[in-house]
Short mmCIF file of C-alpha atoms and ligand atoms in Angstrom, two decimals:
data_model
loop_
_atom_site.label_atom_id
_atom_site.label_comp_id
_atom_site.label_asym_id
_atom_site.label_seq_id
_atom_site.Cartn_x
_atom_site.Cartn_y
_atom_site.Cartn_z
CA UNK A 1 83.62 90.43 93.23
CA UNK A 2 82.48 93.91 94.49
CA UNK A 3 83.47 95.94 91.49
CA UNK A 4 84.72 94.90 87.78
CA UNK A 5 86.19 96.41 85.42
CA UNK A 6 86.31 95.01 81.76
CA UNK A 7 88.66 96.44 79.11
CA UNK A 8 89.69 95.44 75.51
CA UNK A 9 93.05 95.00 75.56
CA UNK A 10 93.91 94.93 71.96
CA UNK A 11 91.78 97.02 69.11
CA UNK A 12 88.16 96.62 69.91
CA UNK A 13 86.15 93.63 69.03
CA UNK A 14 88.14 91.45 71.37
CA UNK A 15 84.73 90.05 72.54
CA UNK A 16 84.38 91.91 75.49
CA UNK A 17 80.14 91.68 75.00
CA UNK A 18 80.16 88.08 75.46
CA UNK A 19 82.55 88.41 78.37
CA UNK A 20 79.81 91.04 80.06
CA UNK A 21 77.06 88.74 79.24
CA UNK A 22 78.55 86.17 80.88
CA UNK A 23 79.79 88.13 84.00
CA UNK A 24 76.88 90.49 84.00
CA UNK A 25 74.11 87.48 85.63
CA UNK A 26 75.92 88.33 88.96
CA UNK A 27 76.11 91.87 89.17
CA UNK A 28 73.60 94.46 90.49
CA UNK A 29 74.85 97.09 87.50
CA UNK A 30 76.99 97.42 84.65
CA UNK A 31 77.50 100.65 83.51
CA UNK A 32 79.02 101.81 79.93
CA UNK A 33 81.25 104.96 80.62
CA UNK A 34 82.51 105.88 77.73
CA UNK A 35 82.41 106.02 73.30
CA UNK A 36 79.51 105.94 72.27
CA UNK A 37 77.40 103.51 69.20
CA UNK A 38 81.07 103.05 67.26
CA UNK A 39 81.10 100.02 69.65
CA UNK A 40 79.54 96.99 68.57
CA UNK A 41 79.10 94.47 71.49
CA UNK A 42 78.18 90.66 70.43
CA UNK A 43 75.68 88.75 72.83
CA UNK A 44 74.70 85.32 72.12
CA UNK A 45 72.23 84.15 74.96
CA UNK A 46 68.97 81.91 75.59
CA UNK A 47 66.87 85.36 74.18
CA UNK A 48 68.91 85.59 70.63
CA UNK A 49 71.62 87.32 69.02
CA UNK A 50 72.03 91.02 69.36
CA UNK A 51 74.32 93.70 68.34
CA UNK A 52 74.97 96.50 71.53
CA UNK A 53 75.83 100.03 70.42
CA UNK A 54 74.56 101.21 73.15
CA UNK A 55 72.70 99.77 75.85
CA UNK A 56 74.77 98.08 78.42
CA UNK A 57 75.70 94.32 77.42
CA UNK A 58 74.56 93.31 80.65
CA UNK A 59 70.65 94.67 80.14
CA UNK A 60 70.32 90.65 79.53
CA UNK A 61 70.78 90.16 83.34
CA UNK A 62 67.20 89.40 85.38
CA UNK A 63 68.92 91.17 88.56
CA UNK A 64 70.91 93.81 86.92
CA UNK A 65 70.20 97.42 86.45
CA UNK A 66 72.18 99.02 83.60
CA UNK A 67 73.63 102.87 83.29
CA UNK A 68 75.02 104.70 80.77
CA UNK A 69 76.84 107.27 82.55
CA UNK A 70 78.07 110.66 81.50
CA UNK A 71 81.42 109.45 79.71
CA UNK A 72 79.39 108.39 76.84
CA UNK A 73 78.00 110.14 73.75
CA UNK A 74 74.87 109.06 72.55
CA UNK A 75 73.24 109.17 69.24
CA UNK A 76 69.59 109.22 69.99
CA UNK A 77 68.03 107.50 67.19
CA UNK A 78 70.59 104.81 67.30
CA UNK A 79 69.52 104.24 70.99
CA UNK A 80 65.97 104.98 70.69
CA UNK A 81 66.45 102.04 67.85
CA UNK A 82 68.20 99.57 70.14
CA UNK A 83 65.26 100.17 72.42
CA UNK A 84 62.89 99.51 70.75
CA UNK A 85 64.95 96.14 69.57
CA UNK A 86 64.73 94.74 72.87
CA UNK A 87 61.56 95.37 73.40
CA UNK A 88 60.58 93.31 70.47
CA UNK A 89 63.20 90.30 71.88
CA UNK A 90 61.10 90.60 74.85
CA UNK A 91 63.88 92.32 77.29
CA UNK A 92 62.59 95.40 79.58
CA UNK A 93 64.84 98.58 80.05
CA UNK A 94 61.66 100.66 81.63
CA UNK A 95 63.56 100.65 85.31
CA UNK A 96 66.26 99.24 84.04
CA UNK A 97 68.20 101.31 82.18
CA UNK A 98 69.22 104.83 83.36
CA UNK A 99 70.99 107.54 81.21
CA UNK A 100 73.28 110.46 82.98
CA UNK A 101 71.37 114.14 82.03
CA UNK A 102 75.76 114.83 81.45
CA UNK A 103 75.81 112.63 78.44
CA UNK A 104 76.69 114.93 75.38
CA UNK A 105 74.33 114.32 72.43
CA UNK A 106 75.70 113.55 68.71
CA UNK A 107 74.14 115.69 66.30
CA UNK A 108 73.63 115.16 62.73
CA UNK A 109 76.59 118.03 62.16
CA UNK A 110 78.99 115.84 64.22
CA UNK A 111 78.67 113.30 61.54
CA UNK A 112 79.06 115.34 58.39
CA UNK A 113 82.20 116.85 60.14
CA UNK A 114 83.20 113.26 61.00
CA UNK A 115 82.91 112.29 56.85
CA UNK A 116 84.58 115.69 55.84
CA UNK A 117 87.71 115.10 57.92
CA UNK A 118 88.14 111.61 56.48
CA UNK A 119 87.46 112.91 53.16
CA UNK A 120 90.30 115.43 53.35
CA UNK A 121 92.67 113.15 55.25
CA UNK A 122 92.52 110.53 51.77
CA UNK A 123 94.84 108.07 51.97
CA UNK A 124 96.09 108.99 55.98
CA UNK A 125 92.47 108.57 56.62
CA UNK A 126 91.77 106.77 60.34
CA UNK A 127 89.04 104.91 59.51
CA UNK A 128 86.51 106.27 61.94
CA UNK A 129 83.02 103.79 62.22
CA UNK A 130 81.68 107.36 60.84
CA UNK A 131 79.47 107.73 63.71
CA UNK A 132 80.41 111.24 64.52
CA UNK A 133 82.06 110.61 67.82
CA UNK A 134 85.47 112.17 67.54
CA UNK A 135 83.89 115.82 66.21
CA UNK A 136 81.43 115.20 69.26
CA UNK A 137 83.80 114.56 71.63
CA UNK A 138 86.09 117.75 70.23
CA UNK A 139 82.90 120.17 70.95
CA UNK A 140 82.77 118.08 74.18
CA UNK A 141 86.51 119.24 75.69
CA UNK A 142 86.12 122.63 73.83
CA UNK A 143 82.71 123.54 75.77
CA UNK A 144 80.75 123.68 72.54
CA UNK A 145 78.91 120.21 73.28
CA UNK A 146 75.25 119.87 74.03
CA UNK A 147 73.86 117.72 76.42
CA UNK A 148 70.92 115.28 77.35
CA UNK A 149 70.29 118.55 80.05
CA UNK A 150 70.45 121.26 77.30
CA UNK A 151 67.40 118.57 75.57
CA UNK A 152 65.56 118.27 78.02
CA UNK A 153 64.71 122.26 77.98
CA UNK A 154 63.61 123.29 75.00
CA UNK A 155 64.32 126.99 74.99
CA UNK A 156 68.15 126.37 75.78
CA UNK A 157 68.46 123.71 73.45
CA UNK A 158 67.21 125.99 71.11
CA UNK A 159 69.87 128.65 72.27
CA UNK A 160 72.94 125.93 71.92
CA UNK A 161 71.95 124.94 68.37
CA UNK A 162 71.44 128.06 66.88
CA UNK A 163 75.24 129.36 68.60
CA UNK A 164 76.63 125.94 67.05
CA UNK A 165 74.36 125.81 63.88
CA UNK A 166 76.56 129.49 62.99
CA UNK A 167 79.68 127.74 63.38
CA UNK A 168 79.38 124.54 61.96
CA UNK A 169 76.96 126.13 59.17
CA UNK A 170 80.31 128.17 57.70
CA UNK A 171 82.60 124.88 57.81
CA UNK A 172 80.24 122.75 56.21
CA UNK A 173 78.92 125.34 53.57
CA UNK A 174 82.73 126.38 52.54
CA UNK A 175 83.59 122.74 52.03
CA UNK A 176 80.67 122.53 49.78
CA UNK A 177 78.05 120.60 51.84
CA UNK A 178 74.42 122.38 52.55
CA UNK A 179 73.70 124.42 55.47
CA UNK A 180 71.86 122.36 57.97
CA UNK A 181 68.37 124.35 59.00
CA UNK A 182 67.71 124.56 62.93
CA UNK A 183 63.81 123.97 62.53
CA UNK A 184 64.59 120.52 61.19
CA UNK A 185 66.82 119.44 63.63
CA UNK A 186 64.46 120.83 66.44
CA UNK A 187 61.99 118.56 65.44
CA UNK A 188 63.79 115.59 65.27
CA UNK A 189 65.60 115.96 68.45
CA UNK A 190 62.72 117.17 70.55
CA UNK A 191 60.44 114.07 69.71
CA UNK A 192 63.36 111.87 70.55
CA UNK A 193 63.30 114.14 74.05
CA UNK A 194 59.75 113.31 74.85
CA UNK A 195 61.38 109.29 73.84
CA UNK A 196 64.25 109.37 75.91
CA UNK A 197 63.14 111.21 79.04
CA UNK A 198 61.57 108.22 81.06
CA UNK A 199 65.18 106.64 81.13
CA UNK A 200 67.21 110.05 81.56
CA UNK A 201 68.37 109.76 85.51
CA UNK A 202 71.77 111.15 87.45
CA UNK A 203 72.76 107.77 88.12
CA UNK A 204 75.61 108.65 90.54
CA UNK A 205 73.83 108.51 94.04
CA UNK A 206 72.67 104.80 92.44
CA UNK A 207 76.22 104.10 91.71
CA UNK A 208 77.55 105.44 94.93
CA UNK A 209 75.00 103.83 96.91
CA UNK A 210 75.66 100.33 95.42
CA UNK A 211 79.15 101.12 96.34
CA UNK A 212 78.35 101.47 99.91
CA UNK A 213 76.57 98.22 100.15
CA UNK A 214 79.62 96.59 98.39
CA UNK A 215 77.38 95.18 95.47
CA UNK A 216 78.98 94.13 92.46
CA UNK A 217 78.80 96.28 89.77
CA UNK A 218 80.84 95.91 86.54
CA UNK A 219 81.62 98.48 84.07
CA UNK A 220 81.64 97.50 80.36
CA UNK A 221 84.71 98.92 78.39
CA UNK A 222 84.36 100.19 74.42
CA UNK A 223 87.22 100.00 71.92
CA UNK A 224 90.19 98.31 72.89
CA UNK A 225 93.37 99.75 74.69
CA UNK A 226 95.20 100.79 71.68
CA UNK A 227 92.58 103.33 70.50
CA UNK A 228 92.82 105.32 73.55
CA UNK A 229 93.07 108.71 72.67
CA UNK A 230 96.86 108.91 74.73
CA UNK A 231 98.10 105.64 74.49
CA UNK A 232 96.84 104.09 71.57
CA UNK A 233 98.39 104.25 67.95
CA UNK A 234 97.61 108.25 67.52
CA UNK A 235 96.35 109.27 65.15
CA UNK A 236 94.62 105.83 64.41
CA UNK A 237 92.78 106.08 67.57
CA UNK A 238 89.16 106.75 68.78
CA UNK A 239 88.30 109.48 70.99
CA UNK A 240 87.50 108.77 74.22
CA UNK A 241 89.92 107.12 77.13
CA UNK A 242 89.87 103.38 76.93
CA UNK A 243 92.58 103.08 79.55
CA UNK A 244 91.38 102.16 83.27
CA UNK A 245 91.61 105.71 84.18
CA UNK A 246 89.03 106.71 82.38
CA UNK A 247 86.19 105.12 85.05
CA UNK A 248 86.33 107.98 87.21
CA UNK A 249 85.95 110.36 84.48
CA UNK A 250 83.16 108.45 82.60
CA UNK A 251 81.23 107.19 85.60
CA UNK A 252 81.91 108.88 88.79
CA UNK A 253 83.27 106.02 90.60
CA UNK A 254 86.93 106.51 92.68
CA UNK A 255 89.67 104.63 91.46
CA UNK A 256 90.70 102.97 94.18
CA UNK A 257 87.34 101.15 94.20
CA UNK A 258 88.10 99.21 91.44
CA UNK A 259 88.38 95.46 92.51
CA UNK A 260 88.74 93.53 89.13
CA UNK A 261 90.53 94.69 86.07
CA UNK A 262 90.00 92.46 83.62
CA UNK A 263 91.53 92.73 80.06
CA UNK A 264 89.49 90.77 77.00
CA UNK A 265 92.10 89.37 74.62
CA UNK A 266 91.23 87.55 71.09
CA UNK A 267 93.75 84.36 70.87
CA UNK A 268 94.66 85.81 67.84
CA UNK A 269 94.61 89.38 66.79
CA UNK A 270 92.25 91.82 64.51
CA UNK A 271 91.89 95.47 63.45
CA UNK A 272 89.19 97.54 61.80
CA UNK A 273 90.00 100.93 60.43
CA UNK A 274 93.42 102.16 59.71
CA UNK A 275 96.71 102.21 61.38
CA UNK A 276 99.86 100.26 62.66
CA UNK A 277 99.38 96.03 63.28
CA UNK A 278 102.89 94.66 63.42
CA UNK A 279 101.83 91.35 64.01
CA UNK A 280 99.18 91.66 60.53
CA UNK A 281 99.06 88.83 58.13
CA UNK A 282 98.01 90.01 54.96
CA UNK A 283 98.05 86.15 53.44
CA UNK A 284 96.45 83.22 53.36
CA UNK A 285 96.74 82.29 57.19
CA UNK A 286 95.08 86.10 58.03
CA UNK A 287 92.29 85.34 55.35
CA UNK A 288 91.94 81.86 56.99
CA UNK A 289 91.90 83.79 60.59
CA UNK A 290 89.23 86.16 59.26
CA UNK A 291 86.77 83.35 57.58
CA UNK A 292 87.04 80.78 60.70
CA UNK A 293 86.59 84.03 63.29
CA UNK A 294 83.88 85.43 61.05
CA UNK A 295 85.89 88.59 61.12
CA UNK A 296 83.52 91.43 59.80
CA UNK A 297 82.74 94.56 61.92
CA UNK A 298 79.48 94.35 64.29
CA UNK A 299 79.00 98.05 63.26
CA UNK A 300 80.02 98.95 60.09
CA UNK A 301 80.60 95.60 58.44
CA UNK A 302 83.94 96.31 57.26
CA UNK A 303 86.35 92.75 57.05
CA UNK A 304 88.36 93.16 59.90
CA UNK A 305 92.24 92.78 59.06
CA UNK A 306 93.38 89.96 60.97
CA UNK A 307 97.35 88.35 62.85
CA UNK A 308 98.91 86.43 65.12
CA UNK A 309 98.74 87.51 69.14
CA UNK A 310 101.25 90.15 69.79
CA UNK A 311 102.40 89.68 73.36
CA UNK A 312 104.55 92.95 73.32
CA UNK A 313 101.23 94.87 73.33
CA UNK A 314 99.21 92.85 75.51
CA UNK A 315 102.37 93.06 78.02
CA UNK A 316 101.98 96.93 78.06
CA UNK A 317 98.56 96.91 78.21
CA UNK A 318 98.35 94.67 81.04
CA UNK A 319 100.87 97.02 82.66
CA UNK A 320 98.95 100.77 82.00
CA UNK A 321 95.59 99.09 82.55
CA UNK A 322 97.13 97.26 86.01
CA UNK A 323 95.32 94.24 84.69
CA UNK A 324 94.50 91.47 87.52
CA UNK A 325 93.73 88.93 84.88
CA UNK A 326 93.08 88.36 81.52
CA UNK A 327 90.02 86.84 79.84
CA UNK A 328 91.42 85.06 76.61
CA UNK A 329 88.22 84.85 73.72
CA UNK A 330 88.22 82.71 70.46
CA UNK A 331 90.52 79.93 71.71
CA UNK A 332 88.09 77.87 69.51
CA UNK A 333 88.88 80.01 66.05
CA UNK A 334 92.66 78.08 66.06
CA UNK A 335 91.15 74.93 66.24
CA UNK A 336 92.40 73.93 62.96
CA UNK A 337 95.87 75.81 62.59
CA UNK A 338 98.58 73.52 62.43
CA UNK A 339 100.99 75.88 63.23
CA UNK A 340 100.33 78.91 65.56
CA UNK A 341 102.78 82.05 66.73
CA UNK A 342 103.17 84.27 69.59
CA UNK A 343 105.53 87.82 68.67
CA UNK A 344 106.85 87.91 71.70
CA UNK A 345 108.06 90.67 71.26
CA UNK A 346 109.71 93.50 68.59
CA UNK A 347 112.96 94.34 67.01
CA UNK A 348 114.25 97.32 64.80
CA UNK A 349 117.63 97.12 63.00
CA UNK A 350 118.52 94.27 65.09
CA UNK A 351 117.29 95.43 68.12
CA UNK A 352 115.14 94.74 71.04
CA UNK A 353 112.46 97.76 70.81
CA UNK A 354 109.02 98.20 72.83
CA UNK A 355 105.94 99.42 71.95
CA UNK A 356 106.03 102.56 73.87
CA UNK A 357 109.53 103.77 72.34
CA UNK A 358 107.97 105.69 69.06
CA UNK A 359 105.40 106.62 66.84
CA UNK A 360 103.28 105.32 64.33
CA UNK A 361 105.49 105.35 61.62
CA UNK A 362 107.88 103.53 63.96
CA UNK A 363 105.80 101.12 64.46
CA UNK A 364 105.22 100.09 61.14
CA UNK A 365 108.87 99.69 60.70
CA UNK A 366 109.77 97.59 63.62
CA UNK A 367 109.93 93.62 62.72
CA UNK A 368 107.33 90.81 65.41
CA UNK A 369 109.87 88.22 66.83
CA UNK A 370 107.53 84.84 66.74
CA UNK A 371 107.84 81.99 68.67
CA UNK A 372 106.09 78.99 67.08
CA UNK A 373 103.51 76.91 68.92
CA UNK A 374 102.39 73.15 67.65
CA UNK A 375 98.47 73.36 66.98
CA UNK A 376 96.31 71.43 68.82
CA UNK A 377 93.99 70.50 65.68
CA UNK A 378 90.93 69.03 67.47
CA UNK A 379 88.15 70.85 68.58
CA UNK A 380 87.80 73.11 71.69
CA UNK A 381 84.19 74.56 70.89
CA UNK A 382 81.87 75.05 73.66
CA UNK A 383 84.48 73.17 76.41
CA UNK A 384 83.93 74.47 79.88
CA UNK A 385 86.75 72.69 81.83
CA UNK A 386 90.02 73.50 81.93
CA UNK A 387 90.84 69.55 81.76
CA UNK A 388 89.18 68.89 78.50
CA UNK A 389 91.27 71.09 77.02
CA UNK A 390 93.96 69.45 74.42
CA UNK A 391 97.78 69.85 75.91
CA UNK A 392 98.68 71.79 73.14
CA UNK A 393 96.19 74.59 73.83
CA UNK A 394 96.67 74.22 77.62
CA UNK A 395 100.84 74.89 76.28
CA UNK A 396 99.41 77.93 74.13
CA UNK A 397 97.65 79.76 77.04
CA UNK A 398 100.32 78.92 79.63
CA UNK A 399 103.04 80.81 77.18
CA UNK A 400 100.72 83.79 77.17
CA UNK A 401 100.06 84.14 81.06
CA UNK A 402 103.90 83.77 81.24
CA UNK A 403 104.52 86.29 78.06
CA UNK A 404 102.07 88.85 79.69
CA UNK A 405 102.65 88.38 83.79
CA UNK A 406 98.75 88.26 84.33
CA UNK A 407 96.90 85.03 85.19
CA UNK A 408 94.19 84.10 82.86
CA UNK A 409 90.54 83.99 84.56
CA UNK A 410 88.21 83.32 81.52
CA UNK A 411 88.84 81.06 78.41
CA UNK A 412 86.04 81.90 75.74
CA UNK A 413 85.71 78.92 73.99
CA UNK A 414 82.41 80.04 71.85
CA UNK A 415 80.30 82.70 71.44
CA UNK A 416 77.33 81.55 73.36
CA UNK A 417 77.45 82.82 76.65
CA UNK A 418 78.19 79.34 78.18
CA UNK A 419 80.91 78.16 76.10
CA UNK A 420 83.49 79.51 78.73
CA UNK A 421 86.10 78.39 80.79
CA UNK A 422 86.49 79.76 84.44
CA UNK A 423 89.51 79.64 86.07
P1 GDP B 1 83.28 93.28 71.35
O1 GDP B 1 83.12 94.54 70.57
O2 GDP B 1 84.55 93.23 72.12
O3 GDP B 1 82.10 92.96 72.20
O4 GDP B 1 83.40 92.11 70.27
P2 GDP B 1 82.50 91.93 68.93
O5 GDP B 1 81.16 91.50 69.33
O6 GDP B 1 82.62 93.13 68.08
O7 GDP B 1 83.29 90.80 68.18
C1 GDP B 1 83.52 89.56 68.77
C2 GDP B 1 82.94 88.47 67.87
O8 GDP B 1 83.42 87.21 68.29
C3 GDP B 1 81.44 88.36 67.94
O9 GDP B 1 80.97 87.91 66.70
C4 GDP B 1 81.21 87.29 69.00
O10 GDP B 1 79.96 86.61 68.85
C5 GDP B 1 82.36 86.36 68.72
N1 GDP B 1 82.90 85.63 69.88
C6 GDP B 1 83.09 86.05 71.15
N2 GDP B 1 83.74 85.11 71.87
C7 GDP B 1 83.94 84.07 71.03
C8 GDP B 1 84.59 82.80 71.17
O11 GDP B 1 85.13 82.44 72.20
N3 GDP B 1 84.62 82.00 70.06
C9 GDP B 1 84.07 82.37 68.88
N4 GDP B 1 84.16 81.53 67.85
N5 GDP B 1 83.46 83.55 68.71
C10 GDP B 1 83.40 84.39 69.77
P1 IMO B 2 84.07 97.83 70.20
O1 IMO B 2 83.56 98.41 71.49
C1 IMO B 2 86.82 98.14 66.83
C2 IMO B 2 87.96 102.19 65.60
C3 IMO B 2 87.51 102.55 64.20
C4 IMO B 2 88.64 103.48 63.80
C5 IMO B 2 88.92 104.23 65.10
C6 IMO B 2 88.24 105.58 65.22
O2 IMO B 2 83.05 97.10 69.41
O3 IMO B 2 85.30 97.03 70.44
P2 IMO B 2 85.73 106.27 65.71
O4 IMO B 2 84.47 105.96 64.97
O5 IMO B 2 85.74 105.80 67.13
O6 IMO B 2 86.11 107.71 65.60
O7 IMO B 2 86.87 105.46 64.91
O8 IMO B 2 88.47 103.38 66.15
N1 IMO B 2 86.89 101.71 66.52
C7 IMO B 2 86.67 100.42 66.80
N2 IMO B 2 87.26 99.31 66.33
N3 IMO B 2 85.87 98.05 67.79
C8 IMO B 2 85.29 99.16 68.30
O9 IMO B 2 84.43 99.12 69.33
C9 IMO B 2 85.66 100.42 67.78
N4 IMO B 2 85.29 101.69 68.04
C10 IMO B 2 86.05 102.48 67.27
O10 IMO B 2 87.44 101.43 63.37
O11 IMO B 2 89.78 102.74 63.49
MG1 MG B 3 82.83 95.21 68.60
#
């Protein structure tokens, strides 16, 4: 298995936490390398139910030691929070968990600025989670970020805020919002310092030696392929690289070490936030999709807008992300659909188009071409072979390895970590 990389392939919430879970009980790490708590990863195992922003899904695993490496950004209290969660649940992260000194640090500016440029965006709005991630991801690339490092010394964290607290002071203050004071923040931030600094750890020469011993390691994507900051549906996006490229920037590790690329795919498909969804059903069969998938956002709540599986996308992602298989999640949610579709793929004024040919605006133009599938209308919760599997469903996921060119691995039939299918 060596090491595994696991990637939502659609727009987030494709289930990719279970999938980690699941994988995770074999693997000596699992490292999250990039976004930050505007993920919201779903575990369902023998110690509860818990919502990851962001601790590593895989913290679950007795043999598994968990990084988050410098590719993510990391709201404090959130984390802190989650922590302390765990503890409660009865799951250690003393030893367990180690945090790159790299990581850049949301501050409470971050997510004013994050509001404001909603606010003034109105009805183009993107639909952020609010968490502050793309404003701390622009100071980030712009070398105005501050870091677990800069924390971890008083007197230059200190010296950052009070350079940044003059800046962002002046935009919030002339779009009407109070001046944040640098004596507050200090003293929030420096007690979650003294917190956080038992976990705070390069992890690279971990990462690197694990490497060397060939252990497996697998590294838990965030988002889903189209919110990458290149190749998603700009400007709907997130901020951070979802795409399989982004490993070596987030966590250190070379790219040709990657052994497994595994893209998480819903059976279906769902969006939270703004922005393109050709395949969207804005009817009865999407509110039916949304109720039977219990289709609410794991961080902000929001009802998550809901289709049919749109093999044109899945087909590109598969190709950008080199996917070696797919893991297909919520098989179980179409249990009752008489009738199910596939776009296979899109068409504009009559004509075969493809994802990558335009825009945004384009793609809320071009038209899904469907190809109807007979549902299989008995159950398939909780199944774990392949045989038991009703032929129509077996027909369903044979169209989509065959649509997308990538052999399916993993068939999620429920959310509990054992209701799964290994291929
Ligand atoms: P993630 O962000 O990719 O980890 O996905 P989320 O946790 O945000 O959303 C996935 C939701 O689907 C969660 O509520 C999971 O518990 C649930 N889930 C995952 N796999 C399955 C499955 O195969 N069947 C059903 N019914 N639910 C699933
Ligand atoms: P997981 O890891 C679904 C979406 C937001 C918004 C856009 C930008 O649970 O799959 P941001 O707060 O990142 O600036 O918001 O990206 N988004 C997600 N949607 N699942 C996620 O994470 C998401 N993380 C960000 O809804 O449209
Ligand atoms: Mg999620």
């Amino acid at each position: 298995m060596a090491v595994t990389l696991v990637i939502g392939a659609q727009w987030g919430d494709e289930g990719k936490g279970k999938i980690i879970d699941h994988i995770a009980q074999n693997s000596k790490f699992v490292v999250r390398f990039h976004g930050g708590n505007n993920a919201g990863h779903t575990v369902i195992n023998k110690f509860g139910k818990f919502a990851m922003h962001l601790v590593p899904s895989g913290i679950f695993a007795p043999h598994a030691k968990t990084v988050i490496s410098n590719g993510v950004v990391l709201d404090l209290e959130v984390l802190l929070a989650e922590i302390e969660m765990l503890a409660k649940s009865g799951i250690k992260t003393k030893g367990k968990l180690f945090i790159s000194p790299r990581c850049h640090i949301i501050m409470p500016y971050h997510k004013i600025l994050d509001s404001l440029c909603e606010k003034a965006k109105g009805k183009t709005k993107t639909g952020t989670t609010g968490r502050g991630i793309g404003p701390t991801y622009a100071d980030k690339v712009s070398y105005n970020g501050i870091r677990i490092w800069d924390l971890m010394d008083k007197k230059v964290f200190s010296q950052k805020l009070k350079i940044q607290l003059f800046l962002k002071n002046k935009i919030l203050t002339s779009l009407g919002v109070s001046p944040l004071a640098q004596k507050d923040i200090e003293k929030v931030y420096l007690a979650f310092a003294t917190k956080i600094k038992p976990y705070i750890k390069e992890p690279y020469s971990l990462i690197h030696s694990a490497l060397q011993k060939k252990e497996n390691i697998l590294l838990e994507g965030a988002q889903g392929m189209f919110l990458d900051n290149d190749w998603g549906t700009y400007p709907f996006v997130t901020a951070s690289t979802v795409v399989a490229g982004g490993v070596t920037e987030g966590s250190g590790i070379p790219p040709k070490k990657l052994d497994q690329i595994i893209g998480v795919v819903k059976a279906y498909t769902t969006r939270v936030g703004s922005g393109p969804f050709p395949t969207e059903l804005q009817n009865g069969i999407g509110a039916k999709l949304r109720k039977t998938g219990g289709e609410f956002g794991v961080t902000t709540g929001r009802p998550r807008r809901c289709g049919w599986f749109d093999a044109e996308l899945i087909r590109f992602a598969s190709q950008i992300n080199g996917f070696t298989t797919l893991a297909i999640t919520k098989l179980d949610v179409l249990d009752t659909f008489s009738e199910i579709k596939i776009c296979t793929h899109y068409a504009l004024n009559g004509k075969k188009v493809r994802y990558i040919d335009g825009d945004t605006s384009f793609l809320a133009k071009v038209k899904p071409i469907y190809r109807t599938f007979k549902g299989w209308r008995k159950s398939t919760k909780g199944i774990t072979k392949y045989k038991d599997l009703p032929l129509e469903a077996k027909y369903y996921l044979k169209a989509i390895e065959k649509l997308i060119n990538t052999p399916i691995k993993y068939i999620s039939t429920g959310p509990k970590r054992e209701e799964i299918i290994k291929l």
